[in-house]
PDB file of C-alpha atoms in Angstrom:
ATOM      1  CA  UNK A 230     -25.674  13.783  23.518  1.00  0.00           C
ATOM      2  CA  UNK A 231     -22.612  11.641  24.112  1.00  0.00           C
ATOM      3  CA  UNK A 232     -21.287  11.554  20.534  1.00  0.00           C
ATOM      4  CA  UNK A 233     -19.218  14.684  21.036  1.00  0.00           C
ATOM      5  CA  UNK A 234     -17.034  12.956  23.616  1.00  0.00           C
ATOM      6  CA  UNK A 235     -16.148   9.974  21.443  1.00  0.00           C
ATOM      7  CA  UNK A 236     -13.013  11.480  19.919  1.00  0.00           C
ATOM      8  CA  UNK A 237     -11.480  12.232  23.300  1.00  0.00           C
ATOM      9  CA  UNK A 238     -12.258   8.659  24.345  1.00  0.00           C
ATOM     10  CA  UNK A 239     -10.526   7.316  21.242  1.00  0.00           C
ATOM     11  CA  UNK A 240      -7.383   9.308  21.985  1.00  0.00           C
ATOM     12  CA  UNK A 241      -7.335   7.966  25.539  1.00  0.00           C
ATOM     13  CA  UNK A 242      -7.516   4.467  24.049  1.00  0.00           C
ATOM     14  CA  UNK A 243      -4.607   5.426  21.784  1.00  0.00           C
ATOM     15  CA  UNK A 244      -2.321   5.781  24.801  1.00  0.00           C
ATOM     16  CA  UNK A 245      -3.621   2.729  26.639  1.00  0.00           C
ATOM     17  CA  UNK A 246      -6.077   4.420  28.981  1.00  0.00           C
ATOM     18  CA  UNK A 247      -8.913   1.973  29.523  1.00  0.00           C
ATOM     19  CA  UNK A 248     -12.018   3.770  28.265  1.00  0.00           C
ATOM     20  CA  UNK A 249     -14.791   2.868  25.792  1.00  0.00           C
ATOM     21  CA  UNK A 250     -14.174   3.864  22.145  1.00  0.00           C
ATOM     22  CA  UNK A 251     -16.492   5.338  19.552  1.00  0.00           C
ATOM     23  CA  UNK A 252     -16.938   2.916  16.612  1.00  0.00           C
ATOM     24  CA  UNK A 253     -15.028  -0.332  16.296  1.00  0.00           C
ATOM     25  CA  UNK A 254     -13.806  -1.347  12.886  1.00  0.00           C
ATOM     26  CA  UNK A 255     -15.990  -3.323  10.515  1.00  0.00           C
ATOM     27  CA  UNK A 256     -14.224  -6.475   9.230  1.00  0.00           C
ATOM     28  CA  UNK A 257     -14.285  -4.899   5.748  1.00  0.00           C
ATOM     29  CA  UNK A 258     -11.861  -2.177   6.796  1.00  0.00           C
ATOM     30  CA  UNK A 259      -8.325  -2.109   8.129  1.00  0.00           C
ATOM     31  CA  UNK A 260      -8.203  -3.983  11.402  1.00  0.00           C
ATOM     32  CA  UNK A 261      -5.969  -4.731  14.366  1.00  0.00           C
ATOM     33  CA  UNK A 262      -2.912  -6.722  13.334  1.00  0.00           C
ATOM     34  CA  UNK A 263      -2.685  -5.235   9.830  1.00  0.00           C
ATOM     35  CA  UNK A 264       0.570  -3.630   8.751  1.00  0.00           C
ATOM     36  CA  UNK A 265       0.628   0.036   7.821  1.00  0.00           C
ATOM     37  CA  UNK A 266       0.790   0.256   3.984  1.00  0.00           C
ATOM     38  CA  UNK A 267       4.409   0.559   2.845  1.00  0.00           C
ATOM     39  CA  UNK A 268       3.789   3.263   0.253  1.00  0.00           C
ATOM     40  CA  UNK A 269       5.690   6.388  -0.766  1.00  0.00           C
ATOM     41  CA  UNK A 270       2.519   8.251  -1.739  1.00  0.00           C
ATOM     42  CA  UNK A 271       1.728  10.632   1.106  1.00  0.00           C
ATOM     43  CA  UNK A 272       3.122  14.149   0.862  1.00  0.00           C
ATOM     44  CA  UNK A 273       3.954  16.796   3.445  1.00  0.00           C
ATOM     45  CA  UNK A 274       3.947  20.522   2.565  1.00  0.00           C
ATOM     46  CA  UNK A 275       4.967  19.960  -1.077  1.00  0.00           C
ATOM     47  CA  UNK A 276       4.540  17.271  -3.785  1.00  0.00           C
ATOM     48  CA  UNK A 277       8.212  16.304  -3.652  1.00  0.00           C
ATOM     49  CA  UNK A 278       8.301  15.657   0.104  1.00  0.00           C
ATOM     50  CA  UNK A 279       7.136  12.052   0.296  1.00  0.00           C
ATOM     51  CA  UNK A 280       6.293  10.412   3.622  1.00  0.00           C
ATOM     52  CA  UNK A 281       6.075   6.658   4.147  1.00  0.00           C
ATOM     53  CA  UNK A 282       4.139   5.946   7.340  1.00  0.00           C
ATOM     54  CA  UNK A 283       5.317   2.332   7.449  1.00  0.00           C
ATOM     55  CA  UNK A 284       8.834   3.706   7.909  1.00  0.00           C
ATOM     56  CA  UNK A 285       7.810   6.594  10.175  1.00  0.00           C
ATOM     57  CA  UNK A 286       5.744   4.514  12.596  1.00  0.00           C
ATOM     58  CA  UNK A 287       8.279   2.013  13.879  1.00  0.00           C
ATOM     59  CA  UNK A 288       7.172   2.699  17.458  1.00  0.00           C
ATOM     60  CA  UNK A 289       4.009   4.048  19.018  1.00  0.00           C
ATOM     61  CA  UNK A 290       1.829   6.331  16.923  1.00  0.00           C
ATOM     62  CA  UNK A 291      -1.582   7.461  15.779  1.00  0.00           C
ATOM     63  CA  UNK A 292      -3.029   8.084  12.305  1.00  0.00           C
ATOM     64  CA  UNK A 293      -6.132  10.277  12.145  1.00  0.00           C
ATOM     65  CA  UNK A 294      -8.059  10.159   8.881  1.00  0.00           C
ATOM     66  CA  UNK A 295     -10.501  12.898   7.895  1.00  0.00           C
ATOM     67  CA  UNK A 296     -12.752  13.455   4.862  1.00  0.00           C
ATOM     68  CA  UNK A 297     -11.518  16.948   4.054  1.00  0.00           C
ATOM     69  CA  UNK A 298      -9.238  19.732   5.192  1.00  0.00           C
ATOM     70  CA  UNK A 299     -11.020  22.914   6.261  1.00  0.00           C
ATOM     71  CA  UNK A 300     -14.408  21.222   6.667  1.00  0.00           C
ATOM     72  CA  UNK A 301     -16.279  22.840   9.584  1.00  0.00           C
ATOM     73  CA  UNK A 302     -16.492  19.744  11.776  1.00  0.00           C
ATOM     74  CA  UNK A 303     -12.834  18.812  11.254  1.00  0.00           C
ATOM     75  CA  UNK A 304     -11.591  22.364  11.815  1.00  0.00           C
ATOM     76  CA  UNK A 305     -13.815  23.456  14.677  1.00  0.00           C
ATOM     77  CA  UNK A 306     -13.644  20.460  16.977  1.00  0.00           C
ATOM     78  CA  UNK A 307     -12.417  17.140  15.547  1.00  0.00           C
ATOM     79  CA  UNK A 308      -8.734  17.891  14.967  1.00  0.00           C
ATOM     80  CA  UNK A 309      -8.501  20.561  17.722  1.00  0.00           C
ATOM     81  CA  UNK A 310      -9.644  17.903  20.187  1.00  0.00           C
ATOM     82  CA  UNK A 311      -6.451  15.993  19.359  1.00  0.00           C
ATOM     83  CA  UNK A 312      -4.203  19.044  19.046  1.00  0.00           C
ATOM     84  CA  UNK A 313      -5.107  20.144  22.546  1.00  0.00           C
ATOM     85  CA  UNK A 314      -5.499  16.832  24.316  1.00  0.00           C
ATOM     86  CA  UNK A 315      -3.592  16.291  27.529  1.00  0.00           C
ATOM     87  CA  UNK A 316      -2.804  12.787  26.244  1.00  0.00           C
ATOM     88  CA  UNK A 317      -1.091  13.940  23.043  1.00  0.00           C
ATOM     89  CA  UNK A 318       2.372  13.916  24.576  1.00  0.00           C
ATOM     90  CA  UNK A 319       2.115  10.161  25.182  1.00  0.00           C
ATOM     91  CA  UNK A 320       0.602   9.136  21.837  1.00  0.00           C
ATOM     92  CA  UNK A 321       3.871   8.796  19.910  1.00  0.00           C
ATOM     93  CA  UNK A 322       4.075  10.165  16.377  1.00  0.00           C
ATOM     94  CA  UNK A 323       0.707  11.571  15.300  1.00  0.00           C
ATOM     95  CA  UNK A 324      -0.392  12.204  11.716  1.00  0.00           C
ATOM     96  CA  UNK A 325      -3.545  13.661  10.178  1.00  0.00           C
ATOM     97  CA  UNK A 326      -4.214  12.259   6.702  1.00  0.00           C
ATOM     98  CA  UNK A 327      -6.727  13.532   4.152  1.00  0.00           C
ATOM     99  CA  UNK A 328      -7.398  13.104   0.445  1.00  0.00           C
ATOM    100  CA  UNK A 329      -6.223  16.593  -0.460  1.00  0.00           C
ATOM    101  CA  UNK A 330      -3.160  18.134  -2.080  1.00  0.00           C
ATOM    102  CA  UNK A 331      -0.126  18.977   0.087  1.00  0.00           C
ATOM    103  CA  UNK A 332      -0.592  22.737  -0.290  1.00  0.00           C
ATOM    104  CA  UNK A 333      -4.105  22.552   1.155  1.00  0.00           C
ATOM    105  CA  UNK A 334      -2.912  20.377   4.027  1.00  0.00           C
ATOM    106  CA  UNK A 335      -0.016  22.755   4.761  1.00  0.00           C
ATOM    107  CA  UNK A 336      -2.407  25.704   4.833  1.00  0.00           C
ATOM    108  CA  UNK A 337      -4.780  23.790   7.095  1.00  0.00           C
ATOM    109  CA  UNK A 338      -1.978  22.873   9.475  1.00  0.00           C
ATOM    110  CA  UNK A 339      -0.924  26.525   9.629  1.00  0.00           C
ATOM    111  CA  UNK A 340      -4.494  27.529  10.422  1.00  0.00           C
ATOM    112  CA  UNK A 341      -4.986  24.925  13.146  1.00  0.00           C
ATOM    113  CA  UNK A 342      -1.491  24.934  14.653  1.00  0.00           C
ATOM    114  CA  UNK A 343       0.155  28.153  13.426  1.00  0.00           C
ATOM    115  CA  UNK A 344       3.012  28.091  15.919  1.00  0.00           C
ATOM    116  CA  UNK A 345       3.534  24.328  15.722  1.00  0.00           C
ATOM    117  CA  UNK A 346       2.643  24.002  19.377  1.00  0.00           C
ATOM    118  CA  UNK A 347       0.218  21.102  19.350  1.00  0.00           C
ATOM    119  CA  UNK A 348      -1.025  20.243  22.805  1.00  0.00           C
ATOM    120  CA  UNK A 349      -2.048  23.712  24.004  1.00  0.00           C
ATOM    121  CA  UNK A 350      -5.112  23.261  26.196  1.00  0.00           C
ATOM    122  CA  UNK A 351      -8.400  24.984  25.454  1.00  0.00           C
ATOM    123  CA  UNK A 352     -12.078  24.235  25.770  1.00  0.00           C
ATOM    124  CA  UNK A 353     -13.930  23.159  22.635  1.00  0.00           C
ATOM    125  CA  UNK A 354     -16.714  25.514  23.734  1.00  0.00           C
ATOM    126  CA  UNK A 355     -14.501  28.523  23.026  1.00  0.00           C
ATOM    127  CA  UNK A 356     -14.413  30.457  19.794  1.00  0.00           C
ATOM    128  CA  UNK A 357     -12.206  28.851  17.148  1.00  0.00           C
ATOM    129  CA  UNK A 358      -9.365  29.565  16.924  1.00  0.00           C
ATOM    130  CA  UNK A 359      -9.322  30.043  20.685  1.00  0.00           C
ATOM    131  CA  UNK A 360      -7.715  33.069  22.313  1.00  0.00           C
ATOM    132  CA  UNK A 361      -3.990  32.644  22.805  1.00  0.00           C
ATOM    133  CA  UNK A 362      -3.564  29.685  20.452  1.00  0.00           C
ATOM    134  CA  UNK A 363      -1.928  31.773  17.720  1.00  0.00           C
ATOM    135  CA  UNK A 364       0.668  33.339  20.037  1.00  0.00           C
ATOM    136  CA  UNK A 365       1.336  30.988  22.957  1.00  0.00           C
ATOM    137  CA  UNK A 366       4.209  31.931  25.278  1.00  0.00           C
ATOM    138  CA  UNK A 367       6.267  30.094  27.859  1.00  0.00           C
ATOM    139  CA  UNK A 368       4.902  26.722  26.774  1.00  0.00           C
ATOM    140  CA  UNK A 369       6.860  23.475  27.082  1.00  0.00           C
ATOM    141  CA  UNK A 370       7.748  21.460  23.950  1.00  0.00           C
ATOM    142  CA  UNK A 371       4.857  19.347  22.709  1.00  0.00           C
ATOM    143  CA  UNK A 372       4.196  16.430  20.408  1.00  0.00           C
ATOM    144  CA  UNK A 373       3.480  18.223  17.154  1.00  0.00           C
ATOM    145  CA  UNK A 374       0.860  16.691  14.892  1.00  0.00           C
ATOM    146  CA  UNK A 375       1.924  16.412  11.247  1.00  0.00           C
ATOM    147  CA  UNK A 376      -0.538  16.934   8.387  1.00  0.00           C
ATOM    148  CA  UNK A 377      -0.173  14.685   5.333  1.00  0.00           C
ATOM    149  CA  UNK A 378      -1.897  14.721   1.960  1.00  0.00           C
ATOM    150  CA  UNK A 379      -3.038  11.615   0.097  1.00  0.00           C
ATOM    151  CA  UNK A 380      -3.548  13.244  -3.327  1.00  0.00           C
ATOM    152  CA  UNK A 381      -3.895  10.010  -5.305  1.00  0.00           C
ATOM    153  CA  UNK A 382      -6.046   8.241  -2.637  1.00  0.00           C
ATOM    154  CA  UNK A 383      -3.518   5.360  -2.745  1.00  0.00           C
ATOM    155  CA  UNK A 384      -2.860   5.232   1.000  1.00  0.00           C
ATOM    156  CA  UNK A 385      -6.530   5.509   1.929  1.00  0.00           C
ATOM    157  CA  UNK A 386      -7.432   2.887  -0.681  1.00  0.00           C
ATOM    158  CA  UNK A 387      -4.862   0.489   0.774  1.00  0.00           C
ATOM    159  CA  UNK A 388      -6.653   0.808   4.117  1.00  0.00           C
ATOM    160  CA  UNK A 389     -10.008   0.204   2.356  1.00  0.00           C
ATOM    161  CA  UNK A 390     -11.308   3.454   3.823  1.00  0.00           C
ATOM    162  CA  UNK A 391     -12.379   5.384   0.717  1.00  0.00           C
ATOM    163  CA  UNK A 392     -15.981   6.380   0.143  1.00  0.00           C
ATOM    164  CA  UNK A 393     -17.704   8.157  -2.731  1.00  0.00           C
ATOM    165  CA  UNK A 394     -17.829  11.757  -1.607  1.00  0.00           C
ATOM    166  CA  UNK A 395     -18.779  13.161  -5.010  1.00  0.00           C
ATOM    167  CA  UNK A 396     -22.003  14.738  -3.817  1.00  0.00           C
ATOM    168  CA  UNK A 397     -20.237  16.773  -1.110  1.00  0.00           C
ATOM    169  CA  UNK A 398     -16.530  16.934  -1.927  1.00  0.00           C
ATOM    170  CA  UNK A 399     -16.492  16.309  -5.686  1.00  0.00           C
ATOM    171  CA  UNK A 400     -14.714  12.974  -5.578  1.00  0.00           C
ATOM    172  CA  UNK A 401     -13.573  10.026  -3.442  1.00  0.00           C
ATOM    173  CA  UNK A 402     -12.663  10.856   0.142  1.00  0.00           C
ATOM    174  CA  UNK A 403     -11.520   9.149   3.317  1.00  0.00           C
ATOM    175  CA  UNK A 404     -13.805   7.869   6.003  1.00  0.00           C
ATOM    176  CA  UNK A 405     -13.187   9.424   9.390  1.00  0.00           C
ATOM    177  CA  UNK A 406     -10.939   7.082  11.385  1.00  0.00           C
ATOM    178  CA  UNK A 407      -8.211   6.716  13.982  1.00  0.00           C
ATOM    179  CA  UNK A 408      -5.567   3.997  13.895  1.00  0.00           C
ATOM    180  CA  UNK A 409      -3.501   3.271  16.978  1.00  0.00           C
ATOM    181  CA  UNK A 410      -0.151   1.973  15.729  1.00  0.00           C
ATOM    182  CA  UNK A 411       2.639   0.102  17.456  1.00  0.00           C
ATOM    183  CA  UNK A 412       5.809  -1.055  15.675  1.00  0.00           C
ATOM    184  CA  UNK A 413       4.312  -0.666  12.219  1.00  0.00           C
ATOM    185  CA  UNK A 414       1.105  -2.572  12.900  1.00  0.00           C
ATOM    186  CA  UNK A 415      -2.399  -1.463  13.745  1.00  0.00           C
ATOM    187  CA  UNK A 416      -3.059  -2.051  17.420  1.00  0.00           C
ATOM    188  CA  UNK A 417      -6.608  -0.672  17.412  1.00  0.00           C
ATOM    189  CA  UNK A 418      -8.781   0.735  14.642  1.00  0.00           C
ATOM    190  CA  UNK A 419     -11.767   3.046  14.963  1.00  0.00           C
ATOM    191  CA  UNK A 420     -13.769   3.869  11.851  1.00  0.00           C
ATOM    192  CA  UNK A 421     -16.902   5.941  11.360  1.00  0.00           C
ATOM    193  CA  UNK A 422     -19.093   3.257   9.738  1.00  0.00           C
ATOM    194  CA  UNK A 423     -21.585   5.502   7.934  1.00  0.00           C
ATOM    195  CA  UNK A 424     -19.409   7.454   5.525  1.00  0.00           C
ATOM    196  CA  UNK A 425     -22.367   8.214   3.268  1.00  0.00           C
ATOM    197  CA  UNK A 426     -23.840  10.671   5.770  1.00  0.00           C
ATOM    198  CA  UNK A 427     -27.260   9.041   5.947  1.00  0.00           C
ATOM    199  CA  UNK A 428     -29.638  11.393   7.785  1.00  0.00           C
ATOM    200  CA  UNK A 429     -26.692  13.680   8.487  1.00  0.00           C
ATOM    201  CA  UNK A 430     -25.040  11.202  10.863  1.00  0.00           C
ATOM    202  CA  UNK A 431     -21.692  11.301   9.026  1.00  0.00           C
ATOM    203  CA  UNK A 432     -21.098  14.868  10.153  1.00  0.00           C
ATOM    204  CA  UNK A 433     -22.896  14.744  13.480  1.00  0.00           C
ATOM    205  CA  UNK A 434     -21.164  11.626  14.838  1.00  0.00           C
ATOM    206  CA  UNK A 435     -17.842  13.468  15.071  1.00  0.00           C
ATOM    207  CA  UNK A 436     -18.621  17.111  15.854  1.00  0.00           C
TER     208      UNK A 436
END
């Protein structure tokens, strides 16, 4: 099945490597040419530490949206595929955004990237977390991925990427997406179109 390779393809697109992408954006969602929402609503590590991605992403960057921190698919392969991609160093500033509170996102970041050494290579076929990831040594500096919470759903709503996740997550959540950003505007947008999980495709499309 080729679906498992789509995330790696999207990241290659994020740094201008000419490869096919997974799902292109429906006209109903955020699209190429749109500005990143200028909102002081995202939080990093604590409620008082606000992050405005319109101000952060003045150059090249990538925003990765996920439905939930600590979900099996996001933890076991989706986000690790970015954390350990050989292309991460060229992607600019990279952020993972989820409709969660900042404490959950901080804990998730610590679990996925405990030594803040995003970019360490490992095979997604290995046991998670892979051997050596928690205590890497003699590694060069990398482009650390930052984990942001969208506790009020305001940022995700501004992108028109919310879906009703009540049945699974207890409330509204973010569709799975990746936004390639350049100078504050969306250069390319990739959105999982079936956020309702019809026939289980929501979770199987992005392993």
